[in-house]
């Protein structure tokens, strides 16, 4: 047996070399420089004296290899440096591919990006068929595409349509799905992995053969048609100017699919060009912000089991449903039986879509117990309150429940606007009161604001962050100030959109300005989707503390009960859940300052939040706004955008908007501090 720092090499009695990866000082295997150095050294010696076979496997519990080391991406300053890194990666993968003996990748858990590219370079791939196995090429989410030969090899194995579906979406698939596509050879239970590897080495089963139609899609006469189809699909989700990587990937395949070697070389060149774009750099930063948020909770031993949710309306119902889906035992309490029945109905719909298998759906539904009398309070580790947005009603509830819960139980409120200090007096022990501010719809919004009241203890904050992370949501600690972070920043932007509408700008033009900027949805459509009554309520609450300006048109629509999507009519009329957007008149001239009027109100408020210390850093402003509002991730968040556009220039722009449209555009005093960062 020989040992490196990260790899362990064991040769068994049959002459098979087992290469175990266990990256030192890390909970997850990634292909860092050092890991690749050692691998190259070992491959060199294996090449000189080929063994019976080589098996790659991981000693980490959570998976095989999660990808390349994303931290190293941020050090790539020039295209040349990026190309050197990529070529080196390709070289190591090619060495694996060319070893003159069978090679096997034994996969469990995460097998993503560079990790899957390594597996693809092996002759055989066998994966654990457990639900935790996730196989994929998620590079597109970082603004690049696979570069270690993964694009070329996956297309060769699964055909362009299936492989592109994985590459262009970045989604991870199960072992069974990967087997169906021909990306792996066998999906077996974990206990059979080693036996399966030995059997494959002994029997050398034939390689997977592509079906004729998958081969046909690769033919040079068919490729232009397939390309058109792929571009059409991609353009529905991402503009080329915002996200060039998927388009680059499609172009690459269309041009070089006939020449394996050239395709590999061009794959490397294309990735290194993408790696140094602002889009990729910003997306890599967003990835690391996400990791930063996940690391907020340091509590490893905190394992709550029972969650009791009070209030089964829009939010409480969905929160309870989500917790049960993630494996928690949940009791859900409401004043009305029919509300609870509706929650179970909603749960069934979501679980059917997410879990698919009958047994799993039944198990999840069993974990979600309607509890009109509140029996669950006694055993709850966490109580989440999501009743009406009324401080007195919430205080009354806290007084009633505190004597019934365990001393260790924390109380979380989902309030979207009431400062925790107003609720704390109702409790004997207010150190356990925290805000867990979920966003609507819970199943789709990745962010949860963890609201720290003046009395909230550090442990309660940590526990709230740990719970949030455990349900696959991103915790963002914020101070208990009006609107917290996300609503405070979002509202001025939404209100400006309504002002623009009042000025007679076509609604579609307002929305288009925002989506052209990179927002996932325009502000008018967003307001209709959130509900105009909710927008009005939040805006009115905020206007007590800041100059937000609540437009008359919003009030009028709410008075007429035109509340948006939920009533079928708001700014837009909705048909089958989709807004019908009247066309922009042909002779309409779009004001050139329209995008700035929208975006700068948002950015100016972000600066104010930083000055007020709502979150602890500029990074967390960007993270909160990206994950809470969908702010163009490729622009790196509002603060990153401000720095890229130039602080001085933006202050001047705000001054000019202030003189033309009023003091709501007054540059916040916090801008001056940005010159130093
Ligand atoms: P909702 O009106 O849909 O639901 C409230 C539910 O609480 C109702 O089913 C009601 O029967 C129940 N309830 C009221 N008092 C109760 C009591 N004493 N005991 C048991 N059940 C009681 O309200 P929604 O929209 O779900 O909001 C709930 C909370 O979440 C509010 O604090 C709101 O500010 C906050 N929130 C709302 C968001 C939204 O988009 N709707 C987003 C984020 C937070």
XYZ file of C-alpha atoms and ligand atoms in Angstrom:
721
model
C 0.000 0.000 0.000
C 1.336 3.474 -0.808
C -0.151 6.633 0.583
C -0.200 10.219 -0.594
C -1.725 13.081 1.331
C -5.071 12.760 -0.441
C -4.981 9.379 -2.200
C -4.511 5.911 -0.769
C -3.299 3.220 -3.182
C -4.057 -0.394 -2.306
C -3.128 -3.319 -4.538
C -5.145 -6.461 -3.792
C -4.133 -10.100 -4.169
C -5.551 -10.160 -7.731
C -3.299 -7.301 -8.785
C -6.137 -4.746 -8.921
C -5.161 -1.250 -7.768
C -7.809 0.513 -5.631
C -7.301 4.274 -5.688
C -9.116 5.759 -2.683
C -9.621 9.527 -2.637
C -9.981 11.088 0.808
C -9.056 14.760 0.460
C -7.248 15.864 3.604
C -8.754 18.684 5.753
C -12.016 18.631 3.835
C -15.391 17.005 4.334
C -15.882 16.686 0.577
C -13.639 15.423 -2.204
C -12.785 18.060 -4.807
C -10.167 17.963 -7.553
C -7.823 20.633 -6.207
C -4.362 21.260 -7.649
C -2.799 19.083 -4.973
C -5.252 16.205 -5.562
C -4.535 16.328 -9.298
C -0.740 16.481 -8.732
C -0.816 13.290 -6.722
C -3.152 11.590 -9.167
C -0.887 12.439 -12.080
C 2.128 11.044 -10.236
C 0.301 7.798 -9.494
C -1.024 7.488 -13.045
C 2.509 7.889 -14.358
C 3.720 4.978 -12.311
C 0.630 2.873 -13.175
C 1.264 3.549 -16.825
C 4.836 2.290 -16.541
C 3.747 -0.913 -14.830
C 0.077 -1.511 -15.668
C -1.835 -3.467 -13.013
C -4.665 -5.952 -13.632
C -7.145 -3.060 -13.316
C -7.593 0.290 -11.562
C -10.644 1.180 -9.460
C -11.344 4.787 -8.408
C -13.393 5.196 -5.246
C -13.985 7.683 -2.440
C -13.534 7.244 1.292
C -15.831 10.189 2.029
C -19.276 9.321 3.313
C -21.047 12.082 1.371
C -19.911 11.054 -2.058
C -17.409 10.357 -4.789
C -16.071 13.734 -6.012
C -18.061 16.999 -5.968
C -16.108 18.605 -8.811
C -13.099 20.814 -9.411
C -12.035 23.124 -6.577
C -14.203 26.201 -7.231
C -12.018 28.287 -4.868
C -9.179 27.948 -7.352
C -11.372 29.432 -10.126
C -11.302 32.864 -8.528
C -7.519 32.995 -8.960
C -7.703 32.644 -12.735
C -6.859 36.122 -13.910
C -6.142 35.526 -17.584
C -7.430 33.239 -20.274
C -3.940 31.782 -20.579
C -3.827 30.753 -16.898
C -7.331 29.264 -17.226
C -6.322 27.310 -20.321
C -3.272 25.887 -18.534
C -5.469 24.656 -15.674
C -8.046 23.117 -18.020
C -5.471 21.484 -20.284
C -3.790 19.954 -17.286
C -7.154 18.541 -16.127
C -7.792 17.126 -19.587
C -4.297 15.638 -19.647
C -4.922 13.729 -16.403
C -8.315 12.482 -17.651
C -6.710 11.396 -20.934
C -4.083 9.473 -18.949
C -6.902 7.575 -17.218
C -8.605 6.910 -20.534
C -5.395 5.591 -22.073
C -4.304 3.285 -19.227
C -3.703 -0.105 -20.836
C -5.955 -1.913 -18.344
C -9.645 -1.823 -17.320
C -10.564 1.215 -15.238
C -13.656 1.463 -13.037
C -15.239 4.400 -11.180
C -17.212 3.292 -8.108
C -19.696 6.057 -7.416
C -21.780 6.933 -4.381
C -23.330 10.253 -3.269
C -22.150 13.348 -5.187
C -20.487 12.670 -8.509
C -20.493 16.083 -10.088
C -18.539 18.228 -12.532
C -14.856 17.263 -12.583
C -15.747 14.231 -10.457
C -18.058 12.883 -13.123
C -15.550 13.850 -15.821
C -13.020 11.620 -14.075
C -15.576 8.816 -13.994
C -16.343 9.382 -17.685
C -12.678 8.867 -18.519
C -12.851 5.377 -16.968
C -13.827 2.355 -19.033
C -16.641 1.415 -16.589
C -18.839 3.344 -14.163
C -20.842 1.644 -11.420
C -23.007 3.669 -9.034
C -24.871 3.114 -5.790
C -28.581 3.116 -6.656
C -29.495 5.002 -3.454
C -31.487 8.265 -3.743
C -28.437 10.144 -2.398
C -26.431 9.407 -5.536
C -26.377 12.546 -7.689
C -24.638 12.448 -11.029
C -24.238 15.525 -13.189
C -22.257 18.228 -14.926
C -23.368 21.442 -13.168
C -20.653 23.714 -14.669
C -23.253 25.762 -16.564
C -24.403 27.152 -13.206
C -20.945 28.681 -12.812
C -21.072 30.311 -16.247
C -18.890 27.693 -17.943
C -19.340 24.217 -19.427
C -17.442 20.979 -18.734
C -13.771 21.313 -19.641
C -11.965 18.141 -18.534
C -13.401 16.262 -21.526
C -16.774 15.758 -19.853
C -18.776 17.333 -22.667
C -17.061 15.288 -25.371
C -17.251 11.997 -23.464
C -20.838 12.368 -22.229
C -22.030 13.201 -25.758
C -20.192 10.152 -27.073
C -21.834 7.901 -24.496
C -25.387 9.229 -24.307
C -25.784 11.041 -27.618
C -26.100 14.813 -27.991
C -29.747 15.221 -26.992
C -29.511 13.375 -23.673
C -26.033 14.693 -22.824
C -26.943 18.284 -23.700
C -29.996 17.995 -21.504
C -27.661 17.297 -18.579
C -24.975 19.827 -19.546
C -27.235 22.749 -20.488
C -29.456 22.495 -17.426
C -26.724 21.527 -14.970
C -29.203 19.227 -13.246
C -28.049 16.162 -11.357
C -29.651 12.790 -12.042
C -30.031 9.527 -10.140
C -27.919 6.435 -10.760
C -30.897 4.730 -12.415
C -31.480 7.651 -14.782
C -27.765 7.750 -15.630
C -27.860 4.035 -16.406
C -30.864 4.506 -18.688
C -28.982 7.170 -20.631
C -25.898 4.986 -20.952
C -23.769 7.319 -18.824
C -23.034 4.552 -16.317
C -22.988 0.784 -16.746
C -24.607 -0.462 -13.543
C -26.699 0.933 -10.681
C -26.446 -1.433 -7.713
C -27.075 -1.300 -3.936
C -24.104 0.090 -1.975
C -23.290 -3.315 -0.486
C -22.718 -4.756 -3.968
C -20.425 -2.016 -5.299
C -17.134 -3.829 -4.671
C -18.426 -7.162 -5.976
C -19.783 -5.425 -9.064
C -16.384 -3.803 -9.710
C -14.614 -7.162 -9.401
C -17.126 -8.811 -11.691
C -16.760 -6.117 -14.347
C -12.988 -6.459 -14.246
C -13.268 -10.232 -14.658
C -15.892 -10.244 -17.399
C -15.012 -7.055 -19.335
C -18.606 -6.544 -20.517
C -19.007 -4.832 -23.905
C -19.302 -1.066 -24.068
C -22.728 0.552 -24.129
C -23.977 1.102 -27.688
C -25.830 4.218 -28.753
C -29.273 3.721 -30.275
C -29.501 4.688 -33.946
C -31.493 7.892 -33.466
C -29.057 9.189 -30.864
C -26.250 8.550 -33.345
C -28.226 10.248 -36.079
C -28.495 13.477 -34.063
C -24.699 13.624 -34.168
C -24.547 13.449 -37.972
C -23.185 16.617 -39.550
C -26.247 17.086 -41.744
C -28.614 16.753 -38.786
C -26.598 18.812 -36.304
C -27.714 22.264 -37.567
C -31.342 21.250 -36.979
C -30.655 19.882 -33.535
C -28.674 23.027 -32.766
C -31.663 25.219 -33.671
C -33.832 23.202 -31.323
C -31.314 23.395 -28.477
C -30.790 27.151 -28.927
C -34.556 27.670 -28.889
C -34.846 25.787 -25.604
C -31.915 27.599 -23.995
C -33.084 31.049 -25.106
C -36.349 30.554 -23.217
C -34.337 30.488 -19.998
C -31.203 32.574 -20.617
C -30.200 35.346 -22.994
C -26.909 34.855 -24.836
C -25.626 38.243 -23.684
C -26.266 37.305 -20.039
C -25.257 33.648 -20.056
C -22.937 32.816 -22.978
C -21.891 29.337 -21.760
C -24.821 27.208 -22.987
C -24.608 28.829 -26.409
C -20.849 28.265 -26.550
C -21.409 24.604 -25.677
C -23.948 24.122 -28.462
C -21.707 25.900 -31.031
C -18.758 23.765 -30.001
C -20.623 20.512 -30.476
C -22.100 21.557 -33.793
C -18.672 22.408 -35.155
C -16.421 19.694 -33.814
C -18.560 16.648 -33.000
C -16.940 14.661 -35.865
C -13.407 14.956 -34.547
C -12.934 13.577 -31.005
C -9.444 15.028 -30.503
C -10.263 18.460 -31.906
C -13.497 18.547 -29.907
C -11.466 17.968 -26.732
C -9.000 20.736 -27.600
C -11.754 23.202 -28.468
C -13.663 22.275 -25.298
C -10.636 23.418 -23.284
C -10.245 26.660 -25.238
C -13.924 27.532 -24.992
C -14.041 26.931 -21.221
C -10.959 29.027 -20.560
C -12.501 31.915 -22.520
C -15.695 31.603 -20.496
C -13.873 31.334 -17.173
C -12.551 34.881 -17.342
C -15.867 36.496 -18.292
C -17.609 38.696 -15.720
C -20.581 36.311 -15.831
C -18.504 33.316 -14.739
C -16.588 35.311 -12.129
C -19.835 36.608 -10.631
C -21.469 33.184 -10.670
C -18.433 31.637 -8.970
C -18.714 34.328 -6.313
C -22.428 33.609 -5.907
C -21.531 29.935 -5.401
C -19.103 30.864 -2.634
C -21.672 33.204 -1.034
C -24.012 30.251 -0.901
C -21.334 28.182 0.848
C -20.754 31.071 3.264
C -24.450 31.139 4.174
C -24.532 27.390 4.710
C -21.657 27.724 7.165
C -23.480 30.177 9.477
C -24.522 27.430 11.801
C -21.687 25.798 13.663
C -23.999 23.536 15.677
C -23.199 19.988 14.641
C -25.041 18.224 17.475
C -28.306 20.147 17.319
C -30.863 17.663 15.989
C -34.453 18.886 16.386
C -37.039 16.282 15.445
C -40.461 17.750 15.971
C -41.711 20.993 14.432
C -45.033 22.502 15.435
C -46.446 25.111 13.039
C -49.276 27.428 14.096
C -51.314 28.983 11.296
C -52.117 26.827 8.287
C -52.620 29.609 5.739
C -50.520 30.394 2.684
C -47.227 30.466 4.569
C -47.717 28.225 7.624
C -49.221 25.490 5.472
C -46.380 25.552 2.987
C -43.730 25.732 5.725
C -45.208 22.662 7.453
C -45.420 20.814 4.123
C -41.775 21.578 3.350
C -40.476 20.483 6.778
C -42.319 17.149 6.501
C -40.945 16.640 2.989
C -37.445 17.102 4.408
C -37.971 14.334 6.958
C -39.219 16.170 10.072
C -42.217 15.132 12.174
C -44.595 18.053 11.905
C -47.821 19.006 13.622
C -49.815 21.802 12.037
C -52.335 23.804 14.024
C -54.994 26.218 12.833
C -58.277 27.554 14.137
C -60.132 25.932 11.289
C -60.379 22.291 10.286
C -60.997 23.160 6.650
C -57.707 25.082 6.474
C -55.861 22.018 7.712
C -57.656 19.813 5.177
C -56.485 22.193 2.460
C -52.891 21.895 3.735
C -52.969 18.101 3.439
C -54.388 18.401 -0.063
C -51.574 20.774 -1.033
C -49.032 18.481 0.569
C -50.247 15.519 -1.452
C -49.930 17.499 -4.676
C -46.352 18.594 -3.926
C -45.196 15.206 -2.609
C -46.623 13.478 -5.674
C -44.609 15.774 -7.901
C -41.408 15.606 -5.852
C -41.365 12.061 -4.512
C -43.202 10.187 -7.281
C -43.158 6.825 -5.440
C -46.328 5.880 -3.550
C -44.534 4.624 -0.456
C -42.430 7.784 -0.125
C -45.537 9.960 -0.577
C -47.376 8.050 2.145
C -44.397 8.281 4.497
C -44.145 12.055 3.993
C -47.891 12.503 4.534
C -47.631 10.422 7.720
C -45.083 12.885 9.041
C -47.505 15.813 8.584
C -50.198 15.675 11.279
C -53.173 18.095 11.434
C -53.451 19.166 15.065
C -56.317 21.570 15.705
C -55.952 21.335 19.487
C -52.200 21.888 19.556
C -51.198 18.557 21.136
C -47.873 18.760 19.303
C -46.731 21.769 21.336
C -45.535 19.584 24.234
C -43.023 17.584 22.223
C -41.996 20.327 19.796
C -38.328 21.309 19.490
C -39.311 24.291 17.370
C -42.595 26.178 17.183
C -43.146 28.244 14.059
C -45.831 30.896 14.233
C -47.443 31.960 10.946
C -50.782 33.447 11.986
C -52.223 36.839 10.981
C -49.842 39.769 10.717
C -51.101 41.444 13.887
C -48.759 42.085 16.827
C -51.461 41.834 19.503
C -52.830 38.546 18.145
C -49.303 37.124 17.962
C -48.493 38.270 21.533
C -51.692 36.665 22.821
C -50.720 33.395 21.125
C -47.186 33.471 22.616
C -48.644 33.939 26.117
C -50.847 30.890 25.602
C -48.195 28.580 24.225
C -45.133 29.379 26.356
C -46.322 27.425 29.436
C -46.974 24.381 27.238
C -43.630 24.013 25.474
C -40.309 22.460 26.544
C -37.628 24.764 28.000
C -35.356 23.878 25.101
C -37.957 24.691 22.446
C -37.322 27.769 20.319
C -40.141 29.998 19.076
C -39.867 31.263 15.521
C -42.135 33.844 13.984
C -42.656 34.171 10.254
C -43.694 37.820 10.577
C -42.772 39.871 7.541
C -42.845 43.259 9.208
C -43.314 43.258 12.987
C -40.104 43.997 14.924
C -39.317 41.149 17.327
C -39.027 43.671 20.156
C -42.784 44.250 19.893
C -43.479 40.543 20.373
C -40.824 39.754 22.989
C -42.697 41.249 26.015
C -45.286 38.455 25.715
C -42.650 35.857 26.618
C -40.927 35.066 29.922
C -37.892 33.879 28.014
C -37.474 36.079 24.945
C -33.950 34.795 24.292
C -35.579 31.895 22.437
C -37.625 34.110 20.129
C -36.286 34.413 16.594
C -37.650 35.338 13.193
C -37.698 32.668 10.493
C -38.851 34.720 7.547
C -39.704 32.401 4.666
C -40.612 33.696 1.223
C -43.584 32.803 -0.894
C -43.709 30.193 -2.475
C -41.769 28.276 0.176
C -41.022 25.303 -2.092
C -39.267 27.545 -4.617
C -37.596 30.332 -2.661
C -34.136 29.320 -1.418
C -33.669 32.081 1.186
C -34.835 32.343 4.794
C -34.072 35.507 6.779
C -33.070 34.650 10.347
C -34.218 37.685 12.295
C -32.261 38.638 15.401
C -34.256 40.557 17.999
C -32.503 42.521 20.744
C -33.050 39.652 23.174
C -32.515 36.713 20.829
C -29.628 34.609 22.129
C -26.681 33.558 20.007
C -27.626 29.913 20.462
C -31.169 30.543 19.231
C -29.756 32.278 16.121
C -27.447 29.328 15.519
C -30.253 26.839 16.022
C -32.503 28.719 13.607
C -29.717 28.753 11.003
C -29.093 25.024 11.521
C -32.779 24.188 11.039
C -32.896 26.289 7.894
C -29.867 24.574 6.437
C -31.278 21.161 7.327
C -34.313 21.798 5.096
C -32.074 22.796 2.163
C -32.655 26.520 2.526
C -30.093 29.310 2.834
C -30.053 31.139 6.183
C -29.373 34.888 6.160
C -29.006 36.514 9.596
C -30.631 39.969 9.591
C -31.383 42.516 12.272
C -34.956 43.138 13.374
C -35.530 46.349 11.430
C -38.477 47.333 9.191
C -38.767 45.055 6.140
C -35.623 43.200 7.233
C -33.398 42.988 4.141
C -35.269 41.569 1.171
C -38.636 43.350 1.395
C -36.936 46.634 2.242
C -34.788 46.457 -0.873
C -37.471 45.047 -3.151
C -40.260 47.507 -2.349
C -38.728 50.736 -3.726
C -38.071 48.879 -6.988
C -41.657 47.589 -7.176
C -43.087 50.987 -6.248
C -41.013 52.712 -8.945
C -42.437 50.256 -11.459
C -45.963 51.285 -10.393
C -45.021 54.988 -10.681
C -43.771 54.289 -14.209
C -47.073 52.600 -14.980
C -48.918 55.665 -13.639
C -46.830 57.793 -15.988
C -48.256 55.787 -18.880
C -45.301 53.549 -19.710
C -46.710 50.275 -21.128
C -46.606 47.554 -18.475
C -44.853 45.162 -20.816
C -42.095 47.721 -21.462
C -41.471 48.102 -17.722
C -41.246 44.354 -17.243
C -39.058 43.953 -20.300
C -36.575 46.544 -19.039
C -36.140 44.442 -15.902
C -35.854 41.084 -17.664
C -33.385 42.601 -20.145
C -31.351 43.622 -17.121
C -31.436 39.981 -16.015
C -34.283 39.782 -13.506
C -36.194 36.495 -13.718
C -39.532 38.322 -13.859
C -40.539 41.953 -14.407
C -41.633 44.025 -11.365
C -45.255 44.476 -12.500
C -45.696 40.749 -13.010
C -43.912 40.125 -9.709
C -46.250 42.485 -7.822
C -49.253 40.710 -9.370
C -47.766 37.339 -8.406
C -46.991 38.282 -4.789
C -50.456 39.842 -4.423
C -51.134 43.579 -4.613
C -52.717 43.606 -1.126
C -49.492 42.176 0.341
C -47.360 44.651 -1.631
C -49.517 47.521 -0.400
C -49.346 46.359 3.206
C -45.554 45.963 3.175
C -45.094 49.290 1.345
C -47.334 51.100 3.836
C -45.479 49.553 6.774
C -42.163 50.572 5.297
C -43.336 54.072 4.464
C -43.613 54.761 8.203
C -39.823 54.642 8.365
C -38.570 55.573 4.927
C -39.509 57.613 1.918
C -40.922 54.905 -0.268
C -43.929 56.599 -1.885
C -47.010 54.396 -2.190
C -48.588 55.068 -5.633
C -52.322 55.736 -5.838
C -52.772 53.202 -8.636
C -51.779 50.410 -6.267
C -54.343 51.489 -3.654
C -57.063 51.767 -6.302
C -56.473 48.229 -7.550
C -56.529 46.843 -4.008
C -59.760 48.746 -3.239
C -61.292 47.225 -6.367
C -60.174 43.780 -5.076
C -57.980 43.364 -8.132
C -55.180 41.711 -6.205
C -53.203 40.117 -9.028
C -52.770 36.465 -9.933
C -54.853 35.153 -7.021
C -57.970 37.082 -8.152
C -57.256 36.665 -11.866
C -56.789 40.413 -12.349
C -54.318 42.976 -11.102
C -52.180 45.140 -13.344
C -52.518 42.308 -15.836
C -55.405 39.968 -16.518
C -54.428 36.350 -15.874
C -55.402 33.424 -18.079
C -54.550 29.909 -16.860
C -52.216 31.457 -14.282
C -50.261 33.459 -16.888
C -50.468 37.239 -17.375
C -51.790 38.491 -20.684
C -49.438 41.337 -21.591
C -50.781 43.899 -24.093
C -48.228 44.622 -26.832
C -46.055 47.746 -26.627
C -47.410 50.293 -29.180
C -45.117 50.478 -32.233
C -44.606 54.242 -32.025
C -43.742 54.138 -28.321
C -40.320 55.510 -27.412
C -38.911 53.927 -24.308
C -37.388 56.519 -21.940
C -33.649 55.833 -21.805
C -33.508 56.239 -18.017
C -36.191 53.602 -17.370
C -33.855 50.716 -16.393
C -31.863 53.024 -14.100
C -34.987 54.310 -12.410
C -35.928 50.752 -11.500
C -32.557 49.301 -10.624
C -31.027 52.302 -8.868
C -33.872 52.547 -6.389
C -33.080 48.961 -5.454
C -29.328 49.526 -5.317
C -29.710 52.766 -3.315
C -31.786 50.904 -0.714
C -29.181 48.124 -0.609
C -26.586 50.770 0.281
C -28.903 52.079 3.015
C -29.271 48.552 4.448
C -25.509 48.173 4.555
C -25.176 51.505 6.365
C -27.883 50.461 8.854
C -26.119 47.154 9.515
C -29.167 45.050 8.534
C -26.713 42.318 7.528
C -23.072 41.999 8.421
C -21.368 42.553 5.064
C -21.654 43.651 1.441
C -21.384 39.990 0.507
C -24.503 39.191 2.498
C -26.443 42.049 0.859
C -25.645 40.518 -2.525
C -26.462 37.004 -1.346
C -29.765 38.066 0.236
C -30.913 40.033 -2.791
C -29.933 37.317 -5.278
C -31.530 34.449 -3.374
C -34.462 36.459 -1.986
C -35.482 38.370 -5.122
C -33.764 36.579 -8.010
C -31.649 39.690 -8.782
C -29.593 38.845 -11.892
C -27.066 36.347 -10.427
C -24.658 36.868 -13.345
C -24.361 40.499 -12.246
C -23.257 39.309 -8.793
C -25.861 41.172 -6.720
C -26.579 44.901 -6.264
C -23.330 45.808 -4.495
C -21.187 43.968 -6.992
C -23.152 45.657 -9.775
C -22.597 49.087 -8.177
C -18.838 48.492 -7.976
C -18.668 47.251 -11.554
C -20.591 50.247 -12.879
C -18.616 52.701 -10.786
C -19.637 54.222 -7.454
C -18.983 57.801 -8.544
C -20.983 57.400 -11.735
C -23.958 55.956 -9.876
C -23.970 58.741 -7.297
C -24.063 61.280 -10.151
C -26.886 59.378 -11.818
C -28.894 59.329 -8.584
C -28.348 63.077 -8.194
C -29.671 63.675 -11.672
C -32.701 61.379 -11.107
C -33.297 63.164 -7.793
C -33.444 66.541 -9.542
C -35.799 65.212 -12.248
C -38.118 62.875 -10.343
C -37.886 63.759 -6.675
C -36.140 62.984 -3.441
C -36.932 59.254 -3.449
C -33.783 59.073 -5.579
C -31.608 60.939 -3.061
C -28.294 59.098 -2.869
C -28.046 57.406 0.526
C -25.298 58.684 2.820
C -23.878 55.145 2.879
C -22.480 55.520 -0.660
C -19.435 57.416 0.613
C -18.234 54.354 2.547
C -18.198 52.314 -0.658
C -15.239 54.232 -2.026
C -13.061 52.467 0.546
C -14.127 48.893 -0.357
P -52.998 33.634 6.048
O -54.057 34.606 6.354
O -52.993 32.929 4.742
O -52.940 32.524 7.185
C -53.048 32.769 8.547
C -53.636 31.518 9.185
O -53.477 31.627 10.585
C -55.115 31.338 8.909
O -55.336 30.064 8.376
C -55.775 31.472 10.286
O -56.877 30.614 10.435
C -54.624 31.076 11.189
N -54.715 31.642 12.539
C -54.909 32.918 12.902
N -54.872 33.040 14.234
C -54.638 31.815 14.728
C -54.487 31.281 16.039
N -54.561 32.065 17.119
N -54.253 29.967 16.169
C -54.176 29.162 15.098
N -54.305 29.617 13.824
C -54.542 30.909 13.657
O -51.622 34.425 6.260
P -50.203 34.199 5.575
O -50.125 34.946 4.311
O -49.887 32.743 5.591
O -49.249 34.942 6.608
C -48.910 34.395 7.853
C -47.695 35.104 8.398
O -46.621 34.967 7.473
C -47.887 36.603 8.599
O -47.183 36.979 9.730
C -47.288 37.205 7.332
O -46.811 38.521 7.528
C -46.132 36.256 7.103
N -45.631 36.183 5.725
C -46.482 36.164 4.659
C -45.987 36.063 3.367
C -46.928 35.979 2.200
O -46.457 36.098 1.043
N -48.205 35.735 2.399
C -44.542 36.015 3.093
C -43.736 35.970 4.292
C -44.273 36.092 5.536
